[in-house]
Amino acid sequence: MKNDNETKVVNDLTKIFICPYCKEELKKNKELICSNCKRNFHITDNIPQFTDIDEFYEEKFIKPFRASIISKIYAMLLNPRLQYTNKVLGKDKNKNVKILDLGCGGGNYFFKKENSEVYGIDLSVTALKSAKTIYDYVAQADAKHLPFEGNHFDYILSWDLFGHIPFEEKDSVLKEIRRVMKNKAKIGMFIETDQQNDIYTFAKRYPELYQKYFIEQDGHIGLESSTKVIERFEKNGFKIIFAKPLYTNLFIPTAEYIKRFNNEYKEKSTKLKFFINLFVFLKKLKLNYPISFLIEFVGRKLDGFSKLDDGPIFLCCEKTNQ
Ligand SMILES: C[S@@+](CC[C@H](N)C(=O)[O-])C[C@H]1O[C@@H](n2cnc3c(N)ncnc32)[C@H](O)[C@@H]1O
Ligand SMILES: [Zn+2]
């Protein structure tokens, strides 16, 4: 039996989505068909597929961001992405607003409030099957061809997508975002960047390893400095409301150290090897969370004293009248 949410998605597909390529109406048969350019789009598990499957992402970032009690406490105290997202949404977060999560992966429970209508797009159908259980509408689509009418959204939220967009496609993505935003709409984005801090300075001393573990591991093929990101947004018709550097120092989660350096990098420094082995050991004892908590508690306080290019950024902006 279908749940309410699922039924809603099936019934509304042609009302919600348009052809992402020519922006005309869709008709539903077994598939969605564009009334103008006649492109056909498959529907898998009620998820319209507007672009090809990307094997790299299909199974990669599929877990939802959950709102369990522990993650709520942790998030409120130490997750600056969430704190800044809440700041962007302000009092609106419980109101009847339309939110688009770009590159939503498995979805985020913190983005979906009672009265808001949340839409997610991503390249991975597997991730979207999870996001669909949280959000009102999801579609497999490329951020540079959005399947929505113009002037549709009050908020565009996006965590860790923009660094995955190739340099030459970034302006097209911003143009599409601008198109689907209402006039007073706001963007809240967490953006991975090319950073000037001790971790990146060390990592870049070994270009092959940097390419393997900092760029290719996650698909961070479009990392640019925070300053460049801001210039790009301004050039594309956005006004920055605030831009905050995050994770700017050595006090970052132990999981991040393990992910980046528990490999050939370890052999490059005895100090690094000691800490990576220690973090792996603590993880085995399930002590990684309390330790990470303490480390991050210090680190996130220090972020406040850092320069923009020292870490990734959280960006809040709105449209200019250009
Ligand atoms: C690092 S994950 C972030 C997922 C989620 N936002 C989160 O915070 O956990 C990046 C996501 O962006 C998606 N993605 C990458 N390039 C994309 C594009 N051009 N259009 C839409 N989604 C894209 C990937 O499929 C992946 O799920
Ligand atoms: Zn079309």
Tab-separated table of C-alpha atoms and ligand atoms in Angstrom:
chain	number	residue	atom	x	y	z
A	1	MET	CA	0.000	0.000	0.000
A	2	LYS	CA	1.250	3.470	-0.817
A	3	ASN	CA	1.686	6.007	1.933
A	4	ASP	CA	0.166	9.494	1.561
A	5	ASN	CA	3.425	11.073	0.596
A	6	GLU	CA	3.960	8.565	-2.198
A	7	THR	CA	0.480	9.041	-3.619
A	8	LYS	CA	0.974	12.786	-3.602
A	9	VAL	CA	4.213	12.414	-5.562
A	10	VAL	CA	2.615	10.193	-8.222
A	11	ASN	CA	-0.389	12.444	-8.709
A	12	ASP	CA	1.503	15.673	-8.886
A	13	LEU	CA	4.475	14.888	-11.098
A	14	THR	CA	3.301	16.900	-14.112
A	15	LYS	CA	2.132	19.765	-11.915
A	16	ILE	CA	5.407	19.960	-10.023
A	17	PHE	CA	8.031	19.330	-12.658
A	18	ILE	CA	8.668	20.843	-16.076
A	19	CYS	CA	11.090	19.838	-18.813
A	20	PRO	CA	14.493	20.873	-17.429
A	21	TYR	CA	15.836	21.439	-20.930
A	22	CYS	CA	13.224	23.515	-22.751
A	23	LYS	CA	11.200	24.466	-19.630
A	24	GLU	CA	7.879	23.433	-21.158
A	25	GLU	CA	5.057	21.349	-19.703
A	26	LEU	CA	5.320	17.605	-19.168
A	27	LYS	CA	2.651	15.028	-19.919
A	28	LYS	CA	2.433	11.712	-18.129
A	29	ASN	CA	2.112	8.402	-19.853
A	30	LYS	CA	4.179	5.542	-18.454
A	31	GLU	CA	6.970	8.054	-18.583
A	32	LEU	CA	7.049	11.821	-18.525
A	33	ILE	CA	7.082	13.333	-21.994
A	34	CYS	CA	7.892	16.930	-22.812
A	35	SER	CA	5.041	18.545	-24.737
A	36	ASN	CA	7.530	20.640	-26.677
A	37	CYS	CA	10.873	18.895	-27.272
A	38	LYS	CA	9.336	15.401	-26.919
A	39	ARG	CA	12.107	14.118	-24.651
A	40	ASN	CA	11.058	11.084	-22.572
A	41	PHE	CA	11.953	10.780	-18.913
A	42	HIS	CA	11.741	7.477	-17.007
A	43	ILE	CA	10.077	7.255	-13.627
A	44	THR	CA	11.676	4.853	-11.135
A	45	ASP	CA	9.823	4.301	-7.869
A	46	ASN	CA	7.940	7.560	-8.494
A	47	ILE	CA	11.210	9.427	-8.937
A	48	PRO	CA	11.396	11.194	-12.304
A	49	GLN	CA	14.774	10.804	-13.952
A	50	PHE	CA	15.758	13.888	-15.903
A	51	THR	CA	19.406	13.002	-16.422
A	52	ASP	CA	21.686	9.981	-16.835
A	53	ILE	CA	22.812	7.909	-13.861
A	54	ASP	CA	26.256	8.938	-12.626
A	55	GLU	CA	27.944	5.721	-11.461
A	56	PHE	CA	30.376	7.659	-9.254
A	57	TYR	CA	27.610	9.096	-7.073
A	58	GLU	CA	24.972	6.379	-7.346
A	59	GLU	CA	25.849	4.572	-4.084
A	60	LYS	CA	28.140	7.151	-2.492
A	61	PHE	CA	26.266	9.728	-0.382
A	62	ILE	CA	23.025	7.924	0.230
A	63	LYS	CA	22.520	8.141	4.008
A	64	PRO	CA	19.995	10.634	5.358
A	65	PHE	CA	21.064	13.225	7.922
A	66	ARG	CA	19.025	12.090	10.893
A	67	ALA	CA	17.503	14.045	13.731
A	68	SER	CA	18.035	11.545	16.557
A	69	ILE	CA	18.330	12.969	20.079
A	70	ILE	CA	22.124	12.632	20.059
A	71	SER	CA	22.505	14.156	16.617
A	72	LYS	CA	20.162	16.979	17.677
A	73	ILE	CA	22.279	17.820	20.724
A	74	TYR	CA	25.479	17.506	18.731
A	75	ALA	CA	24.032	19.543	15.869
A	76	MET	CA	22.765	22.365	18.045
A	77	LEU	CA	26.079	22.664	19.874
A	78	LEU	CA	28.661	21.834	17.278
A	79	ASN	CA	27.290	21.684	13.764
A	80	PRO	CA	27.780	25.169	12.360
A	81	ARG	CA	26.198	24.171	9.051
A	82	LEU	CA	22.963	23.531	10.834
A	83	GLN	CA	23.231	26.606	13.007
A	84	TYR	CA	23.760	28.797	9.945
A	85	THR	CA	20.985	27.025	8.017
A	86	ASN	CA	18.607	27.818	10.880
A	87	LYS	CA	19.797	31.402	10.794
A	88	VAL	CA	18.989	31.597	7.057
A	89	LEU	CA	15.507	30.166	7.584
A	90	GLY	CA	14.912	32.358	10.644
A	91	LYS	CA	11.317	32.385	11.816
A	92	ASP	CA	10.166	30.942	8.495
A	93	LYS	CA	11.293	27.434	9.216
A	94	ASN	CA	7.915	26.305	10.495
A	95	LYS	CA	5.914	28.298	7.973
A	96	ASN	CA	4.445	27.360	4.657
A	97	VAL	CA	7.555	27.942	2.552
A	98	LYS	CA	9.006	26.110	-0.427
A	99	ILE	CA	12.551	24.852	0.052
A	100	LEU	CA	14.826	23.229	-2.529
A	101	ASP	CA	17.696	21.039	-1.317
A	102	LEU	CA	20.237	20.946	-4.145
A	103	GLY	CA	22.384	17.813	-4.189
A	104	CYS	CA	20.279	16.463	-1.339
A	105	GLY	CA	21.903	12.996	-1.125
A	106	GLY	CA	19.803	10.852	1.244
A	107	GLY	CA	17.939	13.921	2.565
A	108	ASN	CA	18.121	15.936	5.775
A	109	TYR	CA	15.544	15.652	8.555
A	110	PHE	CA	16.443	19.140	9.797
A	111	PHE	CA	15.307	20.723	6.517
A	112	LYS	CA	11.774	19.316	6.706
A	113	LYS	CA	9.457	21.068	9.132
A	114	GLU	CA	5.755	20.529	9.553
A	115	ASN	CA	4.408	23.141	7.171
A	116	SER	CA	7.255	23.598	4.748
A	117	GLU	CA	7.274	21.955	1.330
A	118	VAL	CA	10.695	20.512	0.661
A	119	TYR	CA	11.998	19.415	-2.729
A	120	GLY	CA	15.248	17.535	-3.310
A	121	ILE	CA	17.283	16.950	-6.421
A	122	ASP	CA	20.351	14.781	-6.778
A	123	LEU	CA	22.115	12.625	-9.385
A	124	SER	CA	21.741	9.415	-7.370
A	125	VAL	CA	18.459	7.514	-7.549
A	126	THR	CA	19.542	5.365	-4.575
A	127	ALA	CA	20.052	8.505	-2.463
A	128	LEU	CA	16.736	9.933	-3.659
A	129	LYS	CA	14.857	6.812	-2.564
A	130	SER	CA	15.940	7.732	0.963
A	131	ALA	CA	15.314	11.476	0.523
A	132	LYS	CA	11.810	10.690	-0.749
A	133	THR	CA	10.873	9.322	2.678
A	134	ILE	CA	11.677	12.747	4.212
A	135	TYR	CA	10.867	15.316	1.522
A	136	ASP	CA	7.667	16.115	-0.358
A	137	TYR	CA	9.090	15.842	-3.877
A	138	VAL	CA	12.340	14.516	-5.275
A	139	ALA	CA	13.771	14.176	-8.764
A	140	GLN	CA	16.965	12.945	-10.288
A	141	ALA	CA	18.236	16.035	-12.048
A	142	ASP	CA	21.402	17.961	-12.738
A	143	ALA	CA	21.735	21.255	-10.869
A	144	LYS	CA	22.435	23.017	-14.160
A	145	HIS	CA	19.055	21.957	-15.634
A	146	LEU	CA	16.420	22.301	-12.927
A	147	PRO	CA	12.977	20.831	-13.651
A	148	PHE	CA	11.052	23.669	-11.970
A	149	GLU	CA	9.155	26.768	-13.091
A	150	GLY	CA	10.849	30.104	-12.440
A	151	ASN	CA	10.081	32.040	-9.223
A	152	HIS	CA	9.161	28.906	-7.326
A	153	PHE	CA	11.271	28.675	-4.172
A	154	ASP	CA	11.580	30.731	-0.985
A	155	TYR	CA	14.819	29.025	0.045
A	156	ILE	CA	17.592	27.151	-1.716
A	157	LEU	CA	19.584	25.029	0.711
A	158	SER	CA	22.603	22.997	-0.260
A	159	TRP	CA	25.287	21.263	1.757
A	160	ASP	CA	28.450	20.199	0.040
A	161	LEU	CA	27.368	20.377	-3.598
A	162	PHE	CA	29.095	23.389	-5.161
A	163	GLY	CA	32.612	21.926	-4.785
A	164	HIS	CA	31.388	18.951	-6.836
A	165	ILE	CA	30.375	21.127	-9.795
A	166	PRO	CA	33.059	21.451	-12.506
A	167	PHE	CA	34.441	25.003	-12.836
A	168	GLU	CA	33.035	25.480	-16.325
A	169	GLU	CA	29.501	24.542	-15.178
A	170	LYS	CA	29.300	26.659	-12.036
A	171	ASP	CA	27.907	29.797	-13.679
A	172	SER	CA	25.142	27.781	-15.402
A	173	VAL	CA	24.199	26.253	-12.049
A	174	LEU	CA	23.973	29.718	-10.455
A	175	LYS	CA	21.886	30.973	-13.360
A	176	GLU	CA	19.433	28.100	-12.843
A	177	ILE	CA	19.303	28.661	-9.091
A	178	ARG	CA	18.569	32.345	-9.673
A	179	ARG	CA	15.797	31.487	-12.131
A	180	VAL	CA	13.883	29.221	-9.728
A	181	MET	CA	14.172	31.629	-6.753
A	182	LYS	CA	11.356	33.990	-5.845
A	183	ASN	CA	12.406	37.647	-5.663
A	184	LYS	CA	12.919	37.723	-1.893
A	185	ALA	CA	14.238	34.154	-1.718
A	186	LYS	CA	17.430	33.278	0.130
A	187	ILE	CA	20.244	30.813	-0.409
A	188	GLY	CA	21.958	28.937	2.427
A	189	MET	CA	24.899	26.906	1.166
A	190	PHE	CA	27.747	25.037	2.765
A	191	ILE	CA	30.537	24.981	0.184
A	192	GLU	CA	33.723	22.888	0.189
A	193	THR	CA	36.622	25.051	-0.972
A	194	ASP	CA	40.311	25.142	-1.779
A	195	GLN	CA	41.641	26.094	1.653
A	196	GLN	CA	44.610	27.902	3.132
A	197	ASN	CA	45.153	26.082	6.409
A	198	ASP	CA	47.765	23.738	7.887
A	199	ILE	CA	45.943	20.592	6.783
A	200	TYR	CA	45.683	21.661	3.143
A	201	THR	CA	49.231	23.064	3.101
A	202	PHE	CA	50.564	19.714	4.303
A	203	ALA	CA	48.318	17.703	1.985
A	204	LYS	CA	49.333	19.694	-1.091
A	205	ARG	CA	53.016	18.930	-0.546
A	206	TYR	CA	52.170	15.561	-2.122
A	207	PRO	CA	50.203	16.439	-5.277
A	208	GLU	CA	49.415	12.849	-6.289
A	209	LEU	CA	48.058	11.982	-2.856
A	210	TYR	CA	46.197	15.286	-2.708
A	211	GLN	CA	44.538	14.484	-6.038
A	212	LYS	CA	43.611	10.994	-4.846
A	213	TYR	CA	42.371	11.697	-1.315
A	214	PHE	CA	41.228	15.313	-1.372
A	215	ILE	CA	39.858	15.655	-4.900
A	216	GLU	CA	38.912	12.289	-6.377
A	217	GLN	CA	37.812	10.444	-3.231
A	218	ASP	CA	34.622	12.516	-2.887
A	219	GLY	CA	34.378	14.055	-6.351
A	220	HIS	CA	35.611	17.481	-5.231
A	221	ILE	CA	36.489	18.438	-8.775
A	222	GLY	CA	35.504	22.099	-8.473
A	223	LEU	CA	37.225	23.411	-5.349
A	224	GLU	CA	37.956	27.131	-5.486
A	225	SER	CA	38.854	29.554	-2.691
A	226	SER	CA	36.079	31.168	-0.650
A	227	THR	CA	37.065	34.556	-2.076
A	228	LYS	CA	36.588	33.189	-5.618
A	229	VAL	CA	33.250	31.607	-4.660
A	230	ILE	CA	31.981	34.948	-3.378
A	231	GLU	CA	33.153	36.785	-6.501
A	232	ARG	CA	31.345	34.188	-8.599
A	233	PHE	CA	28.065	34.574	-6.708
A	234	GLU	CA	28.259	38.373	-6.965
A	235	LYS	CA	29.029	38.224	-10.690
A	236	ASN	CA	25.954	36.023	-11.158
A	237	GLY	CA	23.507	38.436	-9.532
A	238	PHE	CA	23.611	37.574	-5.831
A	239	LYS	CA	24.146	39.795	-2.825
A	240	ILE	CA	26.020	38.209	0.079
A	241	ILE	CA	24.172	38.498	3.397
A	242	PHE	CA	26.842	36.622	5.340
A	243	ALA	CA	29.798	34.352	4.592
A	244	LYS	CA	31.426	32.397	7.421
A	245	PRO	CA	34.519	30.189	7.326
A	246	LEU	CA	34.158	26.801	9.056
A	247	TYR	CA	36.501	23.948	10.010
A	248	THR	CA	39.427	26.334	9.601
A	249	ASN	CA	41.980	24.748	11.936
A	250	LEU	CA	43.404	21.423	13.089
A	251	PHE	CA	40.443	20.810	15.415
A	252	ILE	CA	38.195	18.964	12.974
A	253	PRO	CA	36.320	15.663	13.485
A	254	THR	CA	38.582	12.627	13.885
A	255	ALA	CA	36.568	10.868	11.156
A	256	GLU	CA	37.755	13.498	8.700
A	257	TYR	CA	41.423	12.809	9.578
A	258	ILE	CA	40.881	9.088	9.126
A	259	LYS	CA	39.116	9.609	5.802
A	260	ARG	CA	41.857	11.837	4.335
A	261	PHE	CA	45.044	10.493	5.904
A	262	ASN	CA	44.647	6.828	6.865
A	263	ASN	CA	46.582	5.846	3.743
A	264	GLU	CA	49.997	6.539	2.131
A	265	TYR	CA	49.931	10.007	3.743
A	266	LYS	CA	50.594	8.408	7.156
A	267	GLU	CA	54.060	7.414	6.057
A	268	LYS	CA	54.990	11.034	5.357
A	269	SER	CA	55.015	12.207	8.978
A	270	THR	CA	55.532	10.359	12.267
A	271	LYS	CA	53.331	12.837	14.134
A	272	LEU	CA	50.501	12.311	11.654
A	273	LYS	CA	50.920	8.533	11.840
A	274	PHE	CA	50.689	8.642	15.626
A	275	PHE	CA	47.437	10.635	15.569
A	276	ILE	CA	45.806	8.612	12.786
A	277	ASN	CA	46.589	5.344	14.574
A	278	LEU	CA	45.262	6.842	17.803
A	279	PHE	CA	42.017	7.992	16.125
A	280	VAL	CA	41.530	4.559	14.518
A	281	PHE	CA	42.111	2.909	17.909
A	282	LEU	CA	39.623	5.247	19.637
A	283	LYS	CA	37.096	4.478	16.945
A	284	LYS	CA	37.448	0.753	17.647
A	285	LEU	CA	36.720	1.490	21.313
A	286	LYS	CA	33.774	3.663	20.207
A	287	LEU	CA	35.404	6.608	21.941
A	288	ASN	CA	35.660	8.635	18.764
A	289	TYR	CA	32.434	10.581	19.395
A	290	PRO	CA	33.275	12.014	22.834
A	291	ILE	CA	36.826	12.800	21.700
A	292	SER	CA	35.575	14.433	18.500
A	293	PHE	CA	33.097	16.387	20.583
A	294	LEU	CA	35.892	17.907	22.680
A	295	ILE	CA	38.114	18.567	19.678
A	296	GLU	CA	35.294	20.227	17.792
A	297	PHE	CA	34.197	22.255	20.753
A	298	VAL	CA	37.564	24.017	20.665
A	299	GLY	CA	37.767	24.103	16.878
A	300	ARG	CA	34.412	25.723	16.230
A	301	LYS	CA	35.182	28.480	18.733
A	302	LEU	CA	38.462	29.158	16.917
A	303	ASP	CA	36.662	29.369	13.543
A	304	GLY	CA	35.385	32.751	14.673
A	305	PHE	CA	38.923	34.161	14.565
A	306	SER	CA	39.772	32.795	11.124
A	307	LYS	CA	40.062	34.405	7.716
A	308	LEU	CA	37.585	33.619	4.950
A	309	ASP	CA	39.958	31.472	2.890
A	310	ASP	CA	41.070	29.353	5.858
A	311	GLY	CA	38.284	26.793	5.465
A	312	PRO	CA	35.094	25.899	3.607
A	313	ILE	CA	32.350	28.506	3.863
A	314	PHE	CA	28.731	28.837	4.722
A	315	LEU	CA	27.187	31.377	2.406
A	316	CYS	CA	23.871	33.162	2.784
A	317	CYS	CA	22.742	35.357	-0.100
A	318	GLU	CA	19.788	36.772	-1.952
A	319	LYS	CA	19.076	37.920	-5.507
A	320	THR	CA	20.036	41.396	-6.621
A	321	ASN	CA	17.769	43.184	-9.109
A	322	GLN	CA	20.178	42.790	-12.037
B	1	LIG	C1	28.874	15.274	-0.734
B	1	LIG	S1	27.279	14.847	-1.262
B	1	LIG	C2	26.271	15.843	-0.219
B	1	LIG	C3	24.947	15.218	0.050
B	1	LIG	C4	24.064	15.951	1.053
B	1	LIG	N1	23.790	17.311	0.641
B	1	LIG	C5	24.685	15.940	2.444
B	1	LIG	O1	24.877	17.012	3.014
B	1	LIG	O2	24.958	14.861	2.961
B	1	LIG	C6	27.150	15.635	-2.841
B	1	LIG	C7	25.878	15.246	-3.585
B	1	LIG	O3	25.745	16.086	-4.741
B	1	LIG	C8	25.225	15.318	-5.801
B	1	LIG	N2	25.639	15.980	-7.057
B	1	LIG	C9	26.878	16.081	-7.568
B	1	LIG	N3	26.862	16.778	-8.720
B	1	LIG	C10	25.561	17.123	-8.938
B	1	LIG	C11	24.886	17.849	-9.961
B	1	LIG	N4	25.538	18.364	-10.999
B	1	LIG	N5	23.547	18.018	-9.856
B	1	LIG	C12	22.859	17.497	-8.802
B	1	LIG	N6	23.450	16.815	-7.794
B	1	LIG	C13	24.782	16.613	-7.870
B	1	LIG	C14	25.813	13.928	-5.608
B	1	LIG	O4	25.022	12.938	-6.217
B	1	LIG	C15	25.886	13.806	-4.083
B	1	LIG	O5	24.766	13.127	-3.569
B	2	ZN	ZN	11.503	19.770	-23.410
